[in-house]
Structure formats: C-alpha cells, structure tokens
Short mmCIF file of C-alpha atoms in Angstrom, two decimals:
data_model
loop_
_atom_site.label_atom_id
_atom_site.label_comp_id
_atom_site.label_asym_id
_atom_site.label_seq_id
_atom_site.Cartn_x
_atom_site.Cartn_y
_atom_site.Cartn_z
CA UNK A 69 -277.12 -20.80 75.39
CA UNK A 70 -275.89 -18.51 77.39
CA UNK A 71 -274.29 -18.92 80.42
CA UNK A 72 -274.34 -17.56 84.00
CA UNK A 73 -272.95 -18.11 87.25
CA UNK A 74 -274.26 -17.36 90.48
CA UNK A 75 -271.70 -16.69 93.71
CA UNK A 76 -273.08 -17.03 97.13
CA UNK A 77 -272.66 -18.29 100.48
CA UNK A 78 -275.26 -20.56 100.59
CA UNK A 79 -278.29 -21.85 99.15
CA UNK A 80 -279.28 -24.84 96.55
CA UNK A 81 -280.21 -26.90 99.81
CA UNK A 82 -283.20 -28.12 101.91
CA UNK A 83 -284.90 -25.59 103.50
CA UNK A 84 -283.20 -22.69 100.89
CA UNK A 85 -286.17 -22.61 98.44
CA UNK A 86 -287.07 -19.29 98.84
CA UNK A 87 -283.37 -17.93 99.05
CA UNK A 88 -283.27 -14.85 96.78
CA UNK A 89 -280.26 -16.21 94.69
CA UNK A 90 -281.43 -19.77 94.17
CA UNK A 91 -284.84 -18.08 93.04
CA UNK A 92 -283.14 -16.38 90.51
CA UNK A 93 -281.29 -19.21 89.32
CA UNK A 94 -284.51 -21.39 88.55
CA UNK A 95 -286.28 -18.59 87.10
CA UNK A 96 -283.09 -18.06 84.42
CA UNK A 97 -282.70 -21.85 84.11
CA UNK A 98 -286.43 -21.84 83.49
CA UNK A 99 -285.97 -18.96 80.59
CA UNK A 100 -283.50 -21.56 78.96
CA UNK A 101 -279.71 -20.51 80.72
CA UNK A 102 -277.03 -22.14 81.81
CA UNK A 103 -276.82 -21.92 85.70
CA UNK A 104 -274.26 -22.84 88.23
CA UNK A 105 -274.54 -21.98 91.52
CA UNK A 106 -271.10 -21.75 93.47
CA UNK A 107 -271.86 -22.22 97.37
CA UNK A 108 -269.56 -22.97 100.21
CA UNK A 109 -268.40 -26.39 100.85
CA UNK A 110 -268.40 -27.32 105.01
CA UNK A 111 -267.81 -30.68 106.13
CA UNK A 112 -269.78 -29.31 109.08
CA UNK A 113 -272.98 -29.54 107.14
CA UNK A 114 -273.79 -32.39 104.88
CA UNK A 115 -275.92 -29.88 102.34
CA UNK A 116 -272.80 -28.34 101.52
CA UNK A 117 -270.02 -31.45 101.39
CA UNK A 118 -270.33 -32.41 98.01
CA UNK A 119 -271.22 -31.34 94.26
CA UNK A 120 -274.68 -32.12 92.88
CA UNK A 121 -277.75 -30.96 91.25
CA UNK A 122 -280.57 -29.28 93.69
CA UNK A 123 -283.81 -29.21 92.40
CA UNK A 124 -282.86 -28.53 88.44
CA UNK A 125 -279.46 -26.38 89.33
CA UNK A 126 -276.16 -27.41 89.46
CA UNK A 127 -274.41 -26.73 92.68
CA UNK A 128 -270.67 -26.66 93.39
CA UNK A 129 -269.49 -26.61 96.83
CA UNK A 130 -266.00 -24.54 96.63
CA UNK A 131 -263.76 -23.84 99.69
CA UNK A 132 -261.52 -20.45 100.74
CA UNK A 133 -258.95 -19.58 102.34
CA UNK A 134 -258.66 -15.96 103.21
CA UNK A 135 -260.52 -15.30 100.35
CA UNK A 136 -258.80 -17.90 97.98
CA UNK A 137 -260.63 -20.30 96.54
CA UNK A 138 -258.93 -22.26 93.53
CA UNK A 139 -261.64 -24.77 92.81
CA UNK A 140 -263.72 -22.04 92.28
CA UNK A 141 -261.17 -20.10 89.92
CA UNK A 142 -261.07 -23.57 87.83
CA UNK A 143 -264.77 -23.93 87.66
CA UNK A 144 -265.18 -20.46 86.76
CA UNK A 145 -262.65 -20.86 83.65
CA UNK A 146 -263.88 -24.25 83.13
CA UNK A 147 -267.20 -22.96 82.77
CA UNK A 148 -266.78 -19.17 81.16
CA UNK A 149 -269.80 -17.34 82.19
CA UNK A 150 -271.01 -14.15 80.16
CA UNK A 151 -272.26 -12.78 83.42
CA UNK A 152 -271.26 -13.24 87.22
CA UNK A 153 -273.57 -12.80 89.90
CA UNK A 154 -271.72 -11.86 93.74
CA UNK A 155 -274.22 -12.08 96.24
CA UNK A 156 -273.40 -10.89 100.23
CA UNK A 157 -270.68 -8.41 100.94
CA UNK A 158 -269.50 -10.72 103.79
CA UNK A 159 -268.79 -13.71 101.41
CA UNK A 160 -265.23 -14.35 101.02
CA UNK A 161 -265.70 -16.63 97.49
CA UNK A 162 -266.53 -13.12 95.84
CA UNK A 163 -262.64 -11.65 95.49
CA UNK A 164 -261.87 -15.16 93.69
CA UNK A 165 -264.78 -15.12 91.51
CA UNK A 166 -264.07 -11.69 90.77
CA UNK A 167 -260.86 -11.95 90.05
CA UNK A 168 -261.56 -15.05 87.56
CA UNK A 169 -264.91 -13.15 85.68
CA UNK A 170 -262.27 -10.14 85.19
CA UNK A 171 -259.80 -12.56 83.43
CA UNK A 172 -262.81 -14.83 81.01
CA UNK A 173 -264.34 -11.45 80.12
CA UNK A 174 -267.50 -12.00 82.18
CA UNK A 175 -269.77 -8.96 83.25
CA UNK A 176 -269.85 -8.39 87.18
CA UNK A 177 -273.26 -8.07 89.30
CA UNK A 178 -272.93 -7.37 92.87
CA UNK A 179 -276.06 -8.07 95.17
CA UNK A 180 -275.00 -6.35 98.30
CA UNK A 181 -277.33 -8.10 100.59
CA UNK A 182 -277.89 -6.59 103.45
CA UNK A 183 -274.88 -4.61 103.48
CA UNK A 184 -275.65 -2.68 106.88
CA UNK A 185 -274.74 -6.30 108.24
CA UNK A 186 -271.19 -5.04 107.59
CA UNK A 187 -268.71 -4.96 110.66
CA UNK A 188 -266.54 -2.16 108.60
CA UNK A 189 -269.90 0.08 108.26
CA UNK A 190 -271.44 -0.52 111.62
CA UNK A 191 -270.59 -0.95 115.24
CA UNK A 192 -273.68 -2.99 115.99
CA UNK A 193 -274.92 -5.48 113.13
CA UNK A 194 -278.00 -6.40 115.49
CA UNK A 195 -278.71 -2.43 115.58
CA UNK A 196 -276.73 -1.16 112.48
CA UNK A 197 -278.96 2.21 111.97
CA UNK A 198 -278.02 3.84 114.80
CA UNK A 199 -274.35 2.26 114.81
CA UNK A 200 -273.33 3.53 111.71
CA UNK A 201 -269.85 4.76 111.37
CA UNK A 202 -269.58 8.69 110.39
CA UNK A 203 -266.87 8.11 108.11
CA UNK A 204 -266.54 4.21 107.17
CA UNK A 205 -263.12 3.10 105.81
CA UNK A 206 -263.58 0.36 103.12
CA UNK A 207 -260.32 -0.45 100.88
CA UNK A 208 -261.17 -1.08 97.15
CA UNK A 209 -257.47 -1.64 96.18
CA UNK A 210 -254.63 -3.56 96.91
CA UNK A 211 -252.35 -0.91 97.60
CA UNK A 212 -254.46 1.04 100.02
CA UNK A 213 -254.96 -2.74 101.85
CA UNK A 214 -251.26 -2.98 102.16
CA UNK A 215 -250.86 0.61 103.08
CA UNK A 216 -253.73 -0.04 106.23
CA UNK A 217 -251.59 -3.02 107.21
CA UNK A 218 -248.48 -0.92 107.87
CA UNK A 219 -250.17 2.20 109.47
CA UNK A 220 -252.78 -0.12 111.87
CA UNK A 221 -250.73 -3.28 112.21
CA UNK A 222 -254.21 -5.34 111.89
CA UNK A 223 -253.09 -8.00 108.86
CA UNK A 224 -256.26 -9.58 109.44
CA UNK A 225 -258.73 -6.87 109.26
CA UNK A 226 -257.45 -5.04 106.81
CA UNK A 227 -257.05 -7.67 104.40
CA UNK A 228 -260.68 -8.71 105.05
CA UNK A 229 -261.95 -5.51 104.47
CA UNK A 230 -260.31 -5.42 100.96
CA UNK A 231 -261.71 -9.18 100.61
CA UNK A 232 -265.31 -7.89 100.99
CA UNK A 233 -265.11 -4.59 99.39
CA UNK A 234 -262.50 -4.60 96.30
CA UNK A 235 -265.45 -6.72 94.53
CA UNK A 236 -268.53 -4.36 95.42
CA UNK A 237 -266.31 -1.45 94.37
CA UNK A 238 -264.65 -2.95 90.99
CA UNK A 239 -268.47 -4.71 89.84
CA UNK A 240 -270.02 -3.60 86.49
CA UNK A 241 -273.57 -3.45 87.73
CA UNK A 242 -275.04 -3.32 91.50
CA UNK A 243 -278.23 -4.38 92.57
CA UNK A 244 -279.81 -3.40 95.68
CA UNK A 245 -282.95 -4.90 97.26
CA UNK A 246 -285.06 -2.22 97.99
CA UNK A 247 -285.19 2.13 97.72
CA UNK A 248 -284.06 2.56 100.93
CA UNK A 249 -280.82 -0.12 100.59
CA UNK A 250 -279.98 1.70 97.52
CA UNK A 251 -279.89 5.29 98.77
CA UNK A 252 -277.99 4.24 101.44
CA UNK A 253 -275.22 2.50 99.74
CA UNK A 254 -275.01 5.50 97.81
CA UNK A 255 -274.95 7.35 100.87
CA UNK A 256 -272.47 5.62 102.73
CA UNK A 257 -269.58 4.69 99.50
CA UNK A 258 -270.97 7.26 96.98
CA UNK A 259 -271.83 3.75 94.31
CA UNK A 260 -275.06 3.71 92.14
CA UNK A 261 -277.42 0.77 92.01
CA UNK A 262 -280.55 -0.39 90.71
CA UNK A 263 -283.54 -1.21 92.91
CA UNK A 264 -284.96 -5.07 92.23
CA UNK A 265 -286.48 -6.79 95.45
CA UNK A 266 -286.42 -10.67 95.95
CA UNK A 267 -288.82 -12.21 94.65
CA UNK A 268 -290.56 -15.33 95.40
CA UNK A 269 -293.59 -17.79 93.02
CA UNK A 270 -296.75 -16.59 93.83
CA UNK A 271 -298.06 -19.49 95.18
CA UNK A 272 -296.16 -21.88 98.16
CA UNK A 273 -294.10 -24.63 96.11
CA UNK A 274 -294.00 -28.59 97.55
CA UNK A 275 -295.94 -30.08 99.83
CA UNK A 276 -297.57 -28.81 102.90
CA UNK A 277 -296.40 -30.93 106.04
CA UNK A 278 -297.52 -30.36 109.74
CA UNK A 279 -294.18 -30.27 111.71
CA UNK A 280 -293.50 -32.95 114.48
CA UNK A 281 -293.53 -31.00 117.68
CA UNK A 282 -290.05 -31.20 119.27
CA UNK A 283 -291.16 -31.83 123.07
CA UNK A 284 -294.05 -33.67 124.34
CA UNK A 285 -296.55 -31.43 123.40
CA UNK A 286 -299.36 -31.37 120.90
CA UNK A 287 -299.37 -28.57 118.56
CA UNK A 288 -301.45 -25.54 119.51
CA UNK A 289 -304.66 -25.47 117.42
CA UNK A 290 -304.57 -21.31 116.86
CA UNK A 291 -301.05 -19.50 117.04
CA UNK A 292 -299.31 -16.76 115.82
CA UNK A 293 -295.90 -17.72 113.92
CA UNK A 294 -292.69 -16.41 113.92
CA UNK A 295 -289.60 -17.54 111.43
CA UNK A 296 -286.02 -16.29 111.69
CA UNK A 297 -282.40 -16.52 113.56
CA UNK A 298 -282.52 -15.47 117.35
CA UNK A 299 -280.96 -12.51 117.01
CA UNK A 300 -282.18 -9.45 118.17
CA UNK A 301 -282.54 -7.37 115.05
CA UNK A 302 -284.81 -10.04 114.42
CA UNK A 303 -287.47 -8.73 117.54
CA UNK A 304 -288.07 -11.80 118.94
CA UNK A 305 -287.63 -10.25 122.20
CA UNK A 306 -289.95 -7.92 121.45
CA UNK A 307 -292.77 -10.69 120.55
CA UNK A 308 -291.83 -12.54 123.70
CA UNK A 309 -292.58 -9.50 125.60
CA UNK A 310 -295.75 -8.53 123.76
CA UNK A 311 -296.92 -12.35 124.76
CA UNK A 312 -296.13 -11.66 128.17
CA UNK A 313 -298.23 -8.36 127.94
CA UNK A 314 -301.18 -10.27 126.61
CA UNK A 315 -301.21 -12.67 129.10
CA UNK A 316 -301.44 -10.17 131.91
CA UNK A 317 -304.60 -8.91 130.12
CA UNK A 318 -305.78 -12.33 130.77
CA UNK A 319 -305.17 -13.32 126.45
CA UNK A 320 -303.10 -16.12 125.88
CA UNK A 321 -301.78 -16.39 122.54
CA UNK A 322 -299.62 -19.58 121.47
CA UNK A 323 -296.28 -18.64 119.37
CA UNK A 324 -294.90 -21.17 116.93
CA UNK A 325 -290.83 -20.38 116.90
CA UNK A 326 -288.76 -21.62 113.96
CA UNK A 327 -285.39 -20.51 113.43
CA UNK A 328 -282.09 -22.16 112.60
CA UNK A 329 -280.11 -20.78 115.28
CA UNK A 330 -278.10 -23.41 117.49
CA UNK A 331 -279.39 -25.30 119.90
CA UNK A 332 -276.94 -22.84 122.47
CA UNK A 333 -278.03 -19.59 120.98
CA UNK A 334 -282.31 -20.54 121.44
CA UNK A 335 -281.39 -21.17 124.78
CA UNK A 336 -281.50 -17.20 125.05
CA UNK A 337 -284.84 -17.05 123.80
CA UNK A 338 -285.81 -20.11 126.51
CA UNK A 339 -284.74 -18.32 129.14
CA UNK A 340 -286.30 -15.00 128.06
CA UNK A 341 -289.58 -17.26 127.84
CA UNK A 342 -289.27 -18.80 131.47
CA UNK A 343 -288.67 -15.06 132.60
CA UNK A 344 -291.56 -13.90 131.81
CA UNK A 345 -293.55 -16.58 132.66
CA UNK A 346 -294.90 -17.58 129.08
CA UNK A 347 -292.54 -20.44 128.72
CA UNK A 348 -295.62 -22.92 127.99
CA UNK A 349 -296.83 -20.45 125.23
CA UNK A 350 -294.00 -21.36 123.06
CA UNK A 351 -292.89 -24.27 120.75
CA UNK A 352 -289.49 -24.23 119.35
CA UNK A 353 -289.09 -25.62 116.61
CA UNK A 354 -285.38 -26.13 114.61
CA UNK A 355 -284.21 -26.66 111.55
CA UNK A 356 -288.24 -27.16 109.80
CA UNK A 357 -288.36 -27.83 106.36
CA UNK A 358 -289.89 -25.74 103.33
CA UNK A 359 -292.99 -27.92 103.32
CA UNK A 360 -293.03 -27.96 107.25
CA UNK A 361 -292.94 -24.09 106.86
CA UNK A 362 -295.36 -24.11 104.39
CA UNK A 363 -297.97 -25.82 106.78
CA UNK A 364 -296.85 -23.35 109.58
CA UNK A 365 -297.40 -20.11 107.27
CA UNK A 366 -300.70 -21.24 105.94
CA UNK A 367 -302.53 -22.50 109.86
CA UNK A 368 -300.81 -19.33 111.48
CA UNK A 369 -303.58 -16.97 112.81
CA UNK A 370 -300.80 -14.68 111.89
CA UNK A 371 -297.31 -14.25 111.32
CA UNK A 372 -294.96 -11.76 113.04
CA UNK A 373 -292.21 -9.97 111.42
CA UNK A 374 -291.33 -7.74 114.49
CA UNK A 375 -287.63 -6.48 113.14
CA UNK A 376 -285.52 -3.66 113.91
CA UNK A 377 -283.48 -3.84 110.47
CA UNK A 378 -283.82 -5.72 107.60
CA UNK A 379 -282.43 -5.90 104.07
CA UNK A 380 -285.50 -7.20 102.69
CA UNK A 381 -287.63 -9.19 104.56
CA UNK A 382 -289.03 -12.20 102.81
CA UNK A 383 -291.09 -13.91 105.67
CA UNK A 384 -293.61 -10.76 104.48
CA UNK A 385 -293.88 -12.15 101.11
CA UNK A 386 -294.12 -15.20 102.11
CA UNK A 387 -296.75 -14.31 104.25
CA UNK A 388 -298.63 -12.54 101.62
CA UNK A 389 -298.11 -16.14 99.57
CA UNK A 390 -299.56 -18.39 102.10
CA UNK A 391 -302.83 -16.00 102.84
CA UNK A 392 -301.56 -14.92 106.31
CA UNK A 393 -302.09 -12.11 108.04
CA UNK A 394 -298.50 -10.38 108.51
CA UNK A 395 -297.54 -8.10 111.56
CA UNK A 396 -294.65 -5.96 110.79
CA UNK A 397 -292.42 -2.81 112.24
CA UNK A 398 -291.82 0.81 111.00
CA UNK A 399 -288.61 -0.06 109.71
CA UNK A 400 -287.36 1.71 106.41
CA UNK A 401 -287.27 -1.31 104.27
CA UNK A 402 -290.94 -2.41 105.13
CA UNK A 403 -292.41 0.69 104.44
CA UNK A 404 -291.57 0.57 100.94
CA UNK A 405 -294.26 -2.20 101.13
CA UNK A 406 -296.27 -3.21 104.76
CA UNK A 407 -298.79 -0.62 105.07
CA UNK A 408 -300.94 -0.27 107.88
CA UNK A 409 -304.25 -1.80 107.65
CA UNK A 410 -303.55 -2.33 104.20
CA UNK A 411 -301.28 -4.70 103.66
CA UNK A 412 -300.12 -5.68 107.41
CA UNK A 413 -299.91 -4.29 110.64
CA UNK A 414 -297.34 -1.94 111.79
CA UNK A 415 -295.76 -1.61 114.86
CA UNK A 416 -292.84 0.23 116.31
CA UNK A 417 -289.68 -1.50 116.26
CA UNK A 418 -288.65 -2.87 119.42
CA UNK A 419 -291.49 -1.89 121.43
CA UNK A 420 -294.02 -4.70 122.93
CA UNK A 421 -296.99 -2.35 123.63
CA UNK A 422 -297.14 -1.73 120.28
CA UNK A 423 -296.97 -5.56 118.54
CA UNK A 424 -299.58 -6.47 121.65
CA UNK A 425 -302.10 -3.69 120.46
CA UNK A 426 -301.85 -5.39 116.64
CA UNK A 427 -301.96 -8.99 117.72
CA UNK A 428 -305.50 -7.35 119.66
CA UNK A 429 -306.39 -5.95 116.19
CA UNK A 430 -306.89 -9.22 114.51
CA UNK A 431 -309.73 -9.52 116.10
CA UNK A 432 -311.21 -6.62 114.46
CA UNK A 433 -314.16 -7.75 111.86
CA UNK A 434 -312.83 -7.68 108.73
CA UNK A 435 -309.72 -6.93 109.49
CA UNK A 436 -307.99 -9.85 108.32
CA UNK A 437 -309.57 -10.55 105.36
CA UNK A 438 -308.99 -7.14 104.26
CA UNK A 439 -305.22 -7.80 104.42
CA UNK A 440 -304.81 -10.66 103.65
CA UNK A 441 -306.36 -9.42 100.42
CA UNK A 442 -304.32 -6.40 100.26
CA UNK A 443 -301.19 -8.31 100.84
CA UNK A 444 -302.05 -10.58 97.56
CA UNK A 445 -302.55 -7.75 95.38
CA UNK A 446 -298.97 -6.54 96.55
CA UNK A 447 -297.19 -9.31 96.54
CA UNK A 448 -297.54 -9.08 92.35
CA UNK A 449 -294.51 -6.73 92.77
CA UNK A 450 -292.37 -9.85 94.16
CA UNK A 451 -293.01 -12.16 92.13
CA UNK A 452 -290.07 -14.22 90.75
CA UNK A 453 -291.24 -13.58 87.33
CA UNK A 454 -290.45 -10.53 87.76
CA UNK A 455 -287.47 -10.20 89.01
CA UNK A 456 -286.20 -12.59 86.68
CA UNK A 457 -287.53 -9.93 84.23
CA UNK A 458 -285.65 -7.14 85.86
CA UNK A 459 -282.15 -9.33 85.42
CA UNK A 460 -283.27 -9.65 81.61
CA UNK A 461 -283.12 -6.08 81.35
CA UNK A 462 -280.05 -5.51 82.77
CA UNK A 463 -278.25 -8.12 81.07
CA UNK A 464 -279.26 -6.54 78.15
CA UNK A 465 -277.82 -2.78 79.55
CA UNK A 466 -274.92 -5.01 80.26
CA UNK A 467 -275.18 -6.50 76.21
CA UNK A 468 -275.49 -9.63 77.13
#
C-alpha cells in the first residue's frame, strides 16, 4: 500500500469538509492509500488538541516552534511516506516535514496556496495585486538566511522568510490552483508548476440543517448568502454597500453572513451595517457547520462571491454543487471559470453599482435557471475525482 502524507495547517475538522487538502486525502484513501494528515495542534481550539481519526483519515496534531516541529519529524520517520504533500507557503510545519521527506527518501509536492497571501511578496495581503513587490527577496538557503540576518539585523524575518520559502524552492513537484496562480509564481520566483484546481464531490455531502439564528430573529424566507472571513479581499464591504444601494431603490434584499472571523473582527462588518442603515438586513451567523452551510447554499436566492483576490475560490463550486445561482467579480482566478451569464454573474471587484445591477438581474426570466445549469455542467472540471486523478498522474511522473 502505498503511503502518503499530507502537511497542512489545518483541516480534518468540523466545518473543514470541503478543505482542498482533506478532499484529497479521502479521495486517495478512497483509491486504497495510506493517509495521514499532519495539522497543527492549539490548545486554543479543541479540533486541533488531540490525535484522532476524522471522518476515515488519520489526523495528527503536531506543534512548532520557529519552524521546528519534532513530533512531526518522528511521525514522519515513523511513518515513511513515498510522497509528501506541503500545503500553504505561510505554514511553518513545512521546513520540518521537508527536512524529514528529504532524509526517508520521500518525493516533495508543494501546494502553494494562495501564495499572493505572502507578506515577503506583497505589501497588502487584503489587496496583493496591486501591492506586489517589484523585486521580492525570498531566501531558499541557509546561508543566504544567515547572510540577511547580518546585513538587515531582522533575526526574525529573515529566518521566517527562509521557513516559508526554502521548502517551495527545494520541492520535487509544485502544484498551483489555477492558470493564472501558476503564471504568476513563475513570474514572480522564475519556478514551474502544474495547474490542478480544488476540487470538491459533485453533490453536497451530510445532512442539510437549517441554522439556529443567533439573535432573536426568525430567518429571512428569501436571501442572498454570503460565506467567508471579514476581510476585505473578501468584498463584503462591497455587498454591504450594494444592499444599501438597493434599498434606496426601494429593494430590500436580506443577506445571510457566515464567516469564522472573531466575534471582535465582525464587529467591523456590524458597524459598516448600522452605517448604512441596513443593519436589520443582515444575520450573522458564526462558526455554522457543513450541514448548516449546506442548508444555507441550497435556500439562498443566490450566493455572492464579491472578491478582490482569490487563490481559488471554492464557495463558486460549491455554489455550482448546491444549484445556486453564484455572483462573482472580474478577478483573474474566476475568469478561468465564472462567465457572465453563463455560469454566474460578474461584477467588478470592489465596486457596489456593479454587484447591485447583478443582484437586479436575477430577476431576469430565465436567468437563473440558465446558470444554474451552466454552472453544473462546469463544475465537472472540479470534481474531486478528478483531481484525485490529476495527483495519480503525477505520482506516476514522480514514479511513485
């Protein structure tokens, strides 16, 4: 049997179903592999505290320092993968595992998540495409670490950068999540990669569960639904606004708003809300799980996916998997797959007038239907079948 191991930050948890990594792991456990999935451990989250077996996979929770994590060594020798999987530049258990899969022989494959999210690349992570740096230092080797520490004085920094970019650099194989990630990591640190999206079942997995409301409201009967962190690359500004448009216009649209931001950070979105005057338009909701966002994708009138920069974007998939009509930007990454009228709705990133003219277009005849339709035709592309596929083939580049 062979064996694999998959290195992440997170994921093999409640509300993580659909996490690209854990996806992957169930689809190779599925084709008969050995998986283990090698997480984080916080005290801070009960998820994460202890060892155990999530839905079929074997999880192990490993702390770091600075980068060192010796459980994680030991399980990785314990365990002696063929193939490594590092997932998210930004995770600090990637220079251990990579360090141990060098020594047991194992192939390296770096998933680069997002890697515009990186503070060495841009100045902005909430805006990284017009924040890039023109000439972005990352250290690949020790000595070039120790050399930055001398010339800038910053231990810290420059240590971390060698953390999270020795392993990208040193990897066998790189995967990137889309065209437009993978041209620009070959833009920005000259490496190669192949293109394999996340990929989700085609059909919504567990139960579908109508979410308690978290006030004294009852849930709206018709709203629109949004899903992600309150940040603003995210655009929920920009739906907020597009509400607030709407209701001038004399159309009120209710907004279903999960995310699993801190109770402190959705205060910014609260007060945004009150601002503008749409404050009873809203339910927040925190923290939901899979089969409470099942039941939200499937009763949304539609679901917004208003972003100024994403990796990938999976609330679009998911969309496309629960039948929803999906309202997206003219970001790069989505216009390898939302197409107007086709597939979704497009708007421009970060501007309300836009998402309030498409929230208007739903109730075009037809309209719907015809993308909802187009969006289950497309989604065949995601599938986790095929992705899964995609590994098998490199693997095999790989010989394993």
């Amino acid at each position: 049997m062979k064996k694999v191991a998959i290195v992440t930050p997170f994921g093999a948890e409640e509300r993580l179903d659909y996490f690209p990594e854990f996806v992957l792991a169930r689809g190779l456990a599925a084709r008969g592999f050995d998986i283990r999935f090698f997480t984080y451990h916080m005290r801070s989250h009960s998820g994460y505290r202890t060892d155990g077996i999530y839905k079929g996979v074997r999880a192990i929770r490993c702390s770091q320092w600075f980068g060192f994590s010796p459980k994680l060594i030991w399980e990785l020798f314990r365990f002696r993968p063929e193939v490594v999987i590092l997932g998210h530049v930004r995770s600090y258990l990637n220079f251990s595992a990579s360090w141990a899969a060098r020594r047991i022989g194992a192939e390296i494959i770096f998933q680069p998540f997002g890697f515009l999210h990186d503070p060495f690349i841009v100045a902005d992570r909430d805006n990284p495409l017009e924040t890039l740096y023109p000439n972005p230092h990352l250290i690949k080797r020790l000595g070039e670490c120790v050399h930055s520490m001398l010339q800038t004085r910053s231990i810290g920094l420059s240590w971390q950068n060698y953390v999270f970019h020795a392993p990208l650099f040193s990897a066998d194989r790189r995967v990137t999540i889309s065209a437009f990630e993978r041209d620009m990591l070959k833009k920005i640190t000259g490496l190669e990669s192949v293109a394999i999206p996340n990929g989700i079942p085609p059909h919504l997995v567990g139960e579908s569960i109508q979410p308690k409301s978290q006030d004294d409201r009852a849930l709206p009967s018709s709203y629109l639904f949004f899903i992600g962190q309150v940040k603003k690359r995210k655009g929920w500004d920009t739906i907020l606004e597009a509400l607030a448009l709407l209701a001038k216009r004399g159309v009120r649209k209710n907004l279903m708003f999960a995310t699993s931001s801190t109770p402190q950070t959705l205060e910014e979105a609260m007060r945004l809300a009150n601002q503008l005057g749409i404050r009873d338009q809203i339910w927040f909701l925190q923290n939901v799980s899979n089969e409470e966002k099942n039941w939200l994708f499937t009763h949304a009138e539609a679901a917004l996916a208003p972003s100024r920069y994403e990796g990938f974007g999976l609330p679009v998939v998911e969309s496309w998997v629960a039948g929803t009509p999906v309202l997206g930007t003219d970001i790069p990454v989505y216009q390898d797959f939302l197409i107007d009228g086709v597939t979704g709705l497009v708007s421009k990133k970060g501007d309300p007038e836009s998402l309030a003219e498409n929230i208007a277009r739903l109730e075009e005849p037809g309209l719907k239907e015809k993308i909802v339709a187009g969006g289950k035709e497309k989604m065949q592309e995601f599938t986790d079948e095929r992705v899964v596929q995609q590994f098998l083939e490199l693997f095999g580049e790989l010989g394993v």
